[in-house]
Short mmCIF file of C-alpha atoms (C1' of nucleotides) in Angstrom, two decimals:
data_model
loop_
_atom_site.label_atom_id
_atom_site.label_comp_id
_atom_site.label_asym_id
_atom_site.label_seq_id
_atom_site.Cartn_x
_atom_site.Cartn_y
_atom_site.Cartn_z
CA MET S 1 30.99 2.04 3.40
CA THR S 2 33.96 0.61 1.81
CA ASP S 3 37.17 2.36 0.46
CA THR S 4 35.84 1.66 -3.06
CA ALA S 5 32.38 3.05 -2.33
CA GLN S 6 31.33 5.74 -4.94
CA PHE S 7 29.91 9.00 -4.06
CA THR S 8 26.29 8.94 -4.15
CA ASP S 9 24.54 10.88 -7.08
CA TRP S 10 21.96 12.65 -4.81
CA LEU S 11 18.86 14.15 -6.29
CA THR S 12 19.01 18.08 -6.94
CA HIS S 13 16.94 20.29 -4.81
CA ASP S 14 14.16 20.40 -7.46
CA GLN S 15 14.12 16.74 -8.15
CA GLN S 16 13.77 16.13 -4.37
CA GLN S 17 11.02 18.61 -4.11
CA HIS S 18 8.94 17.10 -6.87
CA TRP S 19 9.72 13.56 -5.68
CA ARG S 20 8.38 14.48 -2.28
CA CYS S 21 5.29 16.00 -3.59
CA TYR S 22 4.58 12.99 -5.44
CA LEU S 23 5.22 10.84 -2.26
CA GLU S 24 2.70 12.86 -0.30
CA GLY S 25 0.08 13.36 -3.14
CA ASN S 26 0.19 9.68 -3.97
CA ALA S 27 -0.33 8.51 -0.36
CA ARG S 28 -3.26 10.90 0.12
CA LEU S 29 -4.71 10.11 -3.25
CA TRP S 30 -4.69 6.32 -2.42
CA ASP S 31 -6.05 6.97 0.95
CA ALA S 32 -8.93 8.92 -0.39
CA LEU S 33 -9.83 6.49 -3.12
CA ALA S 34 -9.88 3.74 -0.65
CA ARG S 35 -11.87 5.48 1.84
CA ASP S 36 -14.36 6.59 -0.84
CA LEU S 37 -14.93 3.07 -2.05
CA GLU S 38 -14.96 1.31 1.21
CA SER S 39 -17.27 3.66 3.01
CA GLN S 40 -19.93 3.51 0.20
CA THR S 41 -19.58 -0.21 -0.91
CA ASP S 42 -18.65 -3.60 0.48
CA LEU S 43 -15.55 -3.71 -1.86
CA SER S 44 -11.89 -2.83 -1.24
CA LEU S 45 -9.90 -1.37 -4.09
CA SER S 46 -8.14 -4.75 -4.80
CA GLU S 47 -11.50 -6.59 -4.77
CA TYR S 48 -12.99 -3.88 -7.09
CA GLU S 49 -10.11 -4.09 -9.66
CA ILE S 50 -10.44 -7.85 -9.90
CA LEU S 51 -14.22 -7.58 -10.60
CA VAL S 52 -13.43 -4.85 -13.19
CA ARG S 53 -11.05 -7.00 -15.12
CA LEU S 54 -13.34 -9.94 -15.11
CA SER S 55 -16.13 -7.86 -16.31
CA GLU S 56 -14.22 -7.01 -19.44
CA ARG S 57 -13.85 -10.52 -20.48
CA LYS S 58 -15.87 -12.89 -22.44
CA ASN S 59 -17.89 -14.98 -19.95
CA THR S 60 -16.47 -12.64 -17.19
CA ALA S 61 -13.63 -15.11 -16.72
CA MET S 62 -9.77 -15.00 -16.46
CA ARG S 63 -7.04 -17.23 -15.25
CA MET S 64 -5.48 -16.30 -11.85
CA SER S 65 -2.16 -15.68 -13.42
CA GLU S 66 -3.68 -13.24 -16.01
CA LEU S 67 -5.26 -11.32 -13.11
CA ALA S 68 -1.95 -11.28 -11.25
CA ASP S 69 -0.04 -9.99 -14.34
CA GLU S 70 -2.58 -7.25 -15.23
CA LEU S 71 -2.87 -5.98 -11.74
CA ALA S 72 0.66 -6.10 -11.01
CA GLN S 73 -0.02 -8.06 -7.92
CA SER S 74 1.55 -11.19 -6.51
CA ARG S 75 -0.01 -14.55 -7.35
CA SER S 76 -0.39 -15.26 -3.70
CA ARG S 77 -2.22 -11.98 -3.13
CA ILE S 78 -4.64 -12.81 -6.01
CA THR S 79 -5.21 -16.28 -4.53
CA HIS S 80 -6.12 -14.66 -1.17
CA THR S 81 -8.34 -12.03 -2.47
CA VAL S 82 -10.17 -14.28 -4.94
CA ARG S 83 -10.74 -16.84 -2.08
CA ARG S 84 -12.44 -14.18 -0.09
CA LEU S 85 -14.50 -13.05 -3.00
CA GLU S 86 -15.38 -16.72 -3.65
CA GLU S 87 -16.53 -17.09 -0.13
CA ARG S 88 -18.89 -14.18 -0.60
CA GLY S 89 -20.20 -15.63 -3.65
CA LEU S 90 -18.94 -12.80 -6.07
CA VAL S 91 -16.75 -15.21 -8.14
CA ILE S 92 -16.28 -19.01 -8.59
CA ARG S 93 -13.21 -20.86 -9.38
CA SER S 94 -12.92 -23.78 -11.70
CA GLN S 95 -10.10 -25.72 -13.59
CA THR S 96 -9.02 -24.42 -16.96
CA PRO S 97 -9.95 -26.92 -19.88
CA GLY S 98 -6.55 -27.15 -21.47
CA ASP S 99 -4.12 -26.73 -18.63
CA GLY S 100 -4.56 -29.07 -15.53
CA ARG S 101 -2.62 -26.50 -13.52
CA GLY S 102 -4.64 -23.46 -14.40
CA VAL S 103 -7.50 -21.96 -12.48
CA ASN S 104 -10.21 -19.94 -13.91
CA CYS S 105 -11.88 -17.19 -12.07
CA THR S 106 -15.42 -16.45 -13.12
CA MET S 107 -17.68 -13.57 -11.89
CA THR S 108 -21.18 -14.50 -10.80
CA PRO S 109 -24.29 -12.58 -11.34
CA THR S 110 -24.11 -11.49 -7.81
CA GLY S 111 -20.67 -10.35 -8.54
CA ARG S 112 -21.93 -8.29 -11.51
CA ASP S 113 -24.58 -6.70 -9.39
CA VAL S 114 -22.10 -5.73 -6.60
CA LEU S 115 -19.71 -4.33 -9.34
CA GLN S 116 -22.44 -2.35 -11.12
CA GLN S 117 -23.40 -0.67 -7.91
CA ALA S 118 -19.80 0.18 -6.94
CA ALA S 119 -18.66 1.39 -10.32
CA PRO S 120 -20.33 4.86 -10.55
CA ILE S 121 -19.18 5.39 -6.85
CA HIS S 122 -15.58 4.65 -7.79
CA VAL S 123 -15.62 6.72 -11.06
CA ALA S 124 -17.15 9.72 -9.33
CA SER S 125 -14.26 9.23 -6.73
CA VAL S 126 -11.49 9.11 -9.33
CA ARG S 127 -12.79 12.20 -11.01
CA THR S 128 -13.10 14.15 -7.67
CA ARG S 129 -9.72 13.11 -6.50
CA LEU S 130 -7.82 13.21 -9.71
CA VAL S 131 -9.22 13.74 -13.10
CA ASN S 132 -11.08 16.85 -12.25
CA VAL S 133 -8.15 18.29 -10.38
CA ILE S 134 -5.61 18.04 -13.19
CA THR S 135 -5.81 18.94 -16.78
CA ASP S 136 -6.28 16.41 -19.65
CA GLU S 137 -2.85 17.44 -20.75
CA GLU S 138 -1.39 16.57 -17.39
CA LEU S 139 -3.36 13.35 -17.17
CA ALA S 140 -1.96 12.36 -20.47
CA VAL S 141 1.59 12.97 -19.39
CA LEU S 142 0.92 11.01 -16.22
CA GLY S 143 -0.24 8.10 -18.25
CA ARG S 144 2.65 8.11 -20.69
CA MET S 145 5.17 8.46 -17.85
CA PHE S 146 3.84 5.62 -15.80
CA ALA S 147 3.39 3.42 -18.87
CA ARG S 148 7.12 3.83 -19.39
CA LEU S 149 7.85 2.95 -15.75
CA ALA S 150 5.78 -0.13 -15.96
CA ARG S 151 7.43 -1.26 -19.11
CA GLN S 152 10.73 -0.78 -17.66
CA ASP S 153 10.00 -2.53 -14.23
CA SER S 154 8.01 -5.46 -15.65
CA ASP S 155 10.78 -6.04 -18.14
CA GLU S 156 13.14 -6.39 -15.27
CA ASP S 157 10.97 -8.93 -13.70
CA HIS S 158 11.57 -11.36 -16.55
CA HIS S 159 15.28 -10.69 -16.75
CA CYS S 160 16.50 -14.19 -16.00
CA MET B 1 -29.88 2.24 -8.28
CA THR B 2 -32.93 4.31 -7.58
CA ASP B 3 -35.26 6.25 -9.82
CA THR B 4 -33.56 9.43 -9.06
CA ALA B 5 -30.12 8.10 -9.76
CA GLN B 6 -28.21 10.16 -12.29
CA PHE B 7 -26.34 8.80 -15.22
CA THR B 8 -22.72 8.25 -14.30
CA ASP B 9 -20.15 10.60 -15.89
CA TRP B 10 -17.76 7.81 -17.14
CA LEU B 11 -14.28 8.61 -18.08
CA THR B 12 -13.52 8.90 -21.73
CA HIS B 13 -11.44 6.11 -23.52
CA ASP B 14 -8.30 8.23 -23.42
CA GLN B 15 -8.84 9.18 -19.73
CA GLN B 16 -9.37 5.54 -18.75
CA GLN B 17 -6.31 4.36 -20.63
CA HIS B 18 -4.15 7.05 -18.81
CA TRP B 19 -5.58 6.18 -15.47
CA ARG B 20 -4.94 2.54 -15.89
CA CYS B 21 -1.35 3.16 -16.89
CA TYR B 22 -0.90 5.21 -13.76
CA LEU B 23 -2.45 2.28 -11.79
CA GLU B 24 -0.18 -0.27 -13.00
CA GLY B 25 2.92 1.90 -13.16
CA ASN B 26 2.41 3.22 -9.74
CA ALA B 27 1.97 -0.36 -8.24
CA ARG B 28 5.13 -1.62 -10.07
CA LEU B 29 7.15 1.50 -8.97
CA TRP B 30 6.29 1.08 -5.35
CA ASP B 31 6.85 -2.68 -5.37
CA ALA B 32 10.29 -1.98 -6.99
CA LEU B 33 11.29 0.63 -4.56
CA ALA B 34 10.14 -1.49 -1.51
CA ARG B 35 12.05 -4.55 -2.89
CA ASP B 36 15.25 -2.49 -3.60
CA LEU B 37 15.31 -1.07 -0.15
CA GLU B 38 14.31 -4.08 1.76
CA SER B 39 16.62 -6.54 -0.04
CA GLN B 40 19.65 -4.33 0.65
CA THR B 41 18.93 -2.88 4.09
CA ASP B 42 17.09 -3.62 7.23
CA LEU B 43 14.60 -1.02 6.70
CA SER B 44 11.11 -0.74 5.14
CA LEU B 45 9.98 2.16 3.21
CA SER B 46 7.87 3.53 6.04
CA GLU B 47 10.75 3.17 8.52
CA TYR B 48 13.12 4.86 6.14
CA GLU B 49 10.89 7.79 5.50
CA ILE B 50 10.57 8.34 9.35
CA LEU B 51 14.34 8.42 9.79
CA VAL B 52 14.69 10.76 6.82
CA ARG B 53 12.39 13.34 8.27
CA LEU B 54 13.92 13.05 11.68
CA SER B 55 17.39 13.60 10.07
CA GLU B 56 16.37 16.92 8.71
CA ARG B 57 15.38 18.42 12.22
CA LYS B 58 17.54 20.12 14.73
CA ASN B 59 18.37 17.49 17.20
CA THR B 60 16.97 14.78 14.84
CA ALA B 61 13.65 15.07 16.82
CA MET B 62 9.94 15.49 15.78
CA ARG B 63 6.73 15.05 17.49
CA MET B 64 4.57 11.89 16.64
CA SER B 65 1.76 13.98 15.14
CA GLU B 66 4.29 16.06 12.87
CA LEU B 67 5.57 12.73 11.65
CA ALA B 68 2.01 11.61 10.95
CA ASP B 69 1.04 14.80 9.08
CA GLU B 70 4.19 15.06 7.05
CA LEU B 71 4.11 11.39 6.02
CA ALA B 72 0.36 11.41 5.47
CA GLN B 73 0.02 8.31 7.67
CA SER B 74 -2.25 7.67 10.48
CA ARG B 75 -1.22 8.38 14.12
CA SER B 76 -1.64 4.78 14.92
CA ARG B 77 0.56 3.60 12.08
CA ILE B 78 3.27 6.15 13.29
CA THR B 79 2.92 4.85 16.79
CA HIS B 80 3.36 1.22 15.76
CA THR B 81 6.34 1.91 13.52
CA VAL B 82 8.00 4.17 15.86
CA ARG B 83 7.62 1.45 18.61
CA ARG B 84 9.30 -1.15 16.48
CA LEU B 85 12.09 1.42 15.62
CA GLU B 86 12.51 2.05 19.34
CA GLU B 87 12.78 -1.51 20.12
CA ARG B 88 15.63 -1.78 17.61
CA GLY B 89 17.36 1.27 19.11
CA LEU B 90 17.05 3.54 16.13
CA VAL B 91 14.94 6.05 17.86
CA ILE B 92 13.85 7.01 21.40
CA ARG B 93 10.83 8.54 22.65
CA SER B 94 10.41 11.19 25.27
CA GLN B 95 7.82 13.64 26.55
CA THR B 96 7.61 16.98 24.96
CA PRO B 97 8.60 19.86 27.36
CA GLY B 98 5.70 22.22 26.81
CA ASP B 99 2.72 19.74 26.20
CA GLY B 100 2.12 16.84 28.52
CA ARG B 101 0.26 14.94 25.96
CA GLY B 102 3.00 15.29 23.15
CA VAL B 103 5.65 12.68 22.64
CA ASN B 104 9.02 13.48 20.97
CA CYS B 105 10.70 11.07 18.68
CA THR B 106 14.47 11.33 18.50
CA MET B 107 16.88 9.54 16.17
CA THR B 108 19.75 7.78 18.09
CA PRO B 109 23.42 7.51 16.63
CA THR B 110 22.58 4.04 15.78
CA GLY B 111 19.59 5.25 13.75
CA ARG B 112 21.72 7.76 12.01
CA ASP B 113 24.27 5.15 11.08
CA VAL B 114 21.45 2.83 9.59
CA LEU B 115 20.03 5.72 7.70
CA GLN B 116 23.33 6.81 6.27
CA GLN B 117 23.92 3.27 5.03
CA ALA B 118 20.45 3.08 3.44
CA ALA B 119 20.14 6.51 1.81
CA PRO B 120 22.41 6.01 -1.15
CA ILE B 121 20.83 2.62 -1.95
CA HIS B 122 17.40 4.23 -1.75
CA VAL B 123 18.35 7.29 -3.90
CA ALA B 124 20.00 5.06 -6.50
CA SER B 125 16.66 3.08 -6.56
CA VAL B 126 14.63 6.24 -7.04
CA ARG B 127 16.87 7.23 -9.84
CA THR B 128 16.81 3.85 -11.57
CA ARG B 129 13.02 3.36 -11.26
CA LEU B 130 11.85 6.85 -11.71
CA VAL B 131 13.91 9.94 -12.15
CA ASN B 132 16.16 8.52 -14.82
CA VAL B 133 13.27 7.08 -16.71
CA ILE B 134 11.49 10.37 -17.13
CA THR B 135 12.50 13.84 -18.14
CA ASP B 136 12.99 16.55 -15.68
CA GLU B 137 10.14 18.31 -17.40
CA GLU B 138 7.93 15.23 -16.64
CA LEU B 139 9.10 15.05 -13.06
CA ALA B 140 8.23 18.81 -12.54
CA VAL B 141 4.67 18.08 -14.01
CA LEU B 142 4.36 15.23 -11.70
CA GLY B 143 5.45 17.10 -8.62
CA ARG B 144 3.04 20.10 -9.41
CA MET B 145 0.19 17.62 -10.19
CA PHE B 146 0.53 15.70 -6.91
CA ALA B 147 1.12 18.90 -4.84
CA ARG B 148 -2.30 20.04 -6.09
CA LEU B 149 -3.71 16.66 -5.26
CA ALA B 150 -2.23 16.64 -1.79
CA ARG B 151 -3.59 20.21 -0.98
CA GLN B 152 -7.03 19.29 -2.23
CA ASP B 153 -7.21 16.02 -0.12
CA SER B 154 -5.75 17.29 3.05
CA ASP B 155 -8.04 20.45 2.89
CA GLU B 156 -10.84 17.93 2.80
CA ASP B 157 -9.58 16.29 5.83
CA HIS B 158 -10.07 19.48 7.83
CA HIS B 159 -13.37 20.26 6.30
CA CYS B 160 -15.45 20.35 9.49
"C1'" DA K 1 -12.35 26.37 38.75
"C1'" DA K 2 -15.49 22.84 36.89
"C1'" DG K 3 -17.10 20.67 32.92
"C1'" DA K 4 -17.42 19.89 27.94
"C1'" DG K 5 -15.10 19.34 24.05
"C1'" DT K 6 -10.67 18.86 21.62
"C1'" DT K 7 -6.22 17.17 20.84
"C1'" DA K 8 -2.02 13.81 21.33
"C1'" DG K 9 -0.90 9.38 21.50
"C1'" DT K 10 -1.49 4.42 22.60
"C1'" DT K 11 -3.59 -0.09 22.45
"C1'" DG K 12 -5.10 -4.58 20.86
"C1'" DA K 13 -7.84 -7.32 17.86
"C1'" DA K 14 -8.98 -8.16 13.19
"C1'" DG K 15 -7.79 -8.58 8.56
"C1'" DG K 16 -4.86 -8.13 4.47
"C1'" DC K 17 -0.15 -8.78 2.29
"C1'" DT K 18 4.34 -10.95 1.84
"C1'" DC K 19 7.37 -14.62 1.83
"C1'" DA K 20 8.97 -19.13 1.54
"C1'" DA K 21 7.58 -23.80 1.22
"C1'" DA K 22 4.52 -27.15 -0.71
"C1'" DT K 23 1.77 -29.37 -4.38
"C1'" DA K 24 0.54 -30.49 -8.90
"C1'" DT K 25 1.02 -30.30 -13.60
"C1'" DT K 26 3.31 -29.59 -17.89
"C1'" DG K 27 7.17 -29.56 -21.17
"C1'" DA K 28 12.03 -30.47 -22.97
"C1'" DG K 29 15.60 -33.43 -23.60
"C1'" DC K 30 17.45 -37.78 -24.01
"C1'" DG J 1 8.41 -42.78 -21.52
"C1'" DC J 2 11.43 -40.94 -17.67
"C1'" DT J 3 13.81 -37.43 -15.52
"C1'" DC J 4 14.43 -32.60 -14.51
"C1'" DA J 5 13.25 -28.02 -14.69
"C1'" DA J 6 9.72 -24.76 -15.18
"C1'" DT J 7 4.91 -23.20 -14.58
"C1'" DA J 8 0.46 -22.49 -11.90
"C1'" DT J 9 -1.51 -22.17 -7.81
"C1'" DT J 10 -2.16 -22.73 -2.85
"C1'" DT J 11 -1.05 -22.64 1.94
"C1'" DG J 12 0.00 -20.88 6.45
"C1'" DA J 13 2.96 -18.13 9.42
"C1'" DG J 14 4.41 -13.58 10.45
"C1'" DC J 15 4.29 -8.95 9.81
"C1'" DC J 16 2.17 -4.55 8.92
"C1'" DT J 17 -1.89 -1.56 8.79
"C1'" DT J 18 -6.38 -0.28 10.05
"C1'" DC J 19 -10.14 0.49 13.14
"C1'" DA J 20 -12.41 1.61 17.05
"C1'" DA J 21 -12.00 2.19 21.75
"C1'" DC J 22 -9.21 4.18 25.41
"C1'" DT J 23 -6.29 7.25 28.47
"C1'" DA J 24 -4.60 11.50 29.35
"C1'" DA J 25 -3.76 16.36 29.02
"C1'" DC J 26 -4.93 20.74 27.24
"C1'" DT J 27 -8.45 24.74 26.26
"C1'" DC J 28 -12.38 27.31 26.08
"C1'" DT J 29 -16.49 28.61 28.36
"C1'" DT J 30 -19.02 30.08 31.98
#
DNA sequence: AAGAGTTAGTTGAAGGCTCAAATATTGAGC
DNA sequence: GCTCAATATTTGAGCCTTCAACTAACTCTT
């Protein structure tokens, strides 16, 4: 836009092609996963993911900020989603012992039931939509690739 | 849940690991791309993508349903987004000649200006966040993988 | 050429996400 | 121990997306 603007380093034809395939495939994959889960359970993907993380902890409890960090979601979003889950009786919130600012989110027995019913459905969906469509080799490449991206981007978050 | 329920075919440890890396990396990637674009331009990612597709056509025009199909978005979503773009003067809508039901979406000169200003910013972002972080080899695997997923899922859409 | 079914697109309400601002608590430095 | 900055979380408004219902036009059949 200005005299000093540099020429843009556009993507090559092949890069662009691959990038677009990812764009479309990714969109369709998420659509499919969300539809699969929501049509057969009462959980959205983000609700499901919260319950899964809780289920992996001692006492099925985590702090709000831990949830936010692990799920790469904003604190605000976690607050809203957890509030809805709490209204439905799937989790309860309580103060953290040590830190007066902290809030602990604990899964209730009802929450566990709902999760246990949803889990097989979601896993089957992930298989059908992704894992069974690509090779284990490819899945491994995918995992390593995105682990690198995540590291890179979350590093940048804490740059200040 | 019932007596006849089959045992779930859970993911292996490695598969789960890779799947989670993808989950997190993907979330962070999209966050970063959206923030990069929205902080430096007046376009959201979905608005940007619509303008890009239009820019590639003769007369920078496409039908609404073509947009929906290419971008893997619902017709409703396209309608809403295009309405907002039209209100801002970046596109205009008109009837398609042959088909009385069809609506053509055409990019205006203003739209082209906005796109041309945004494009280098977005491309730089895609490079920084993805293309420069992985190898060309990996990008190719990514592209082929998701092309296969897209084919699979969009086939299923038309299953009836 | 009339009716049934399909396709294209829009609409508005409901709900989730984002953003910025607000509250409350903790920790650091003096 | 007081002040200032940082951390943890919440709040509510605004925007975007989804969903189901609606209009309109085309097409296929008979």
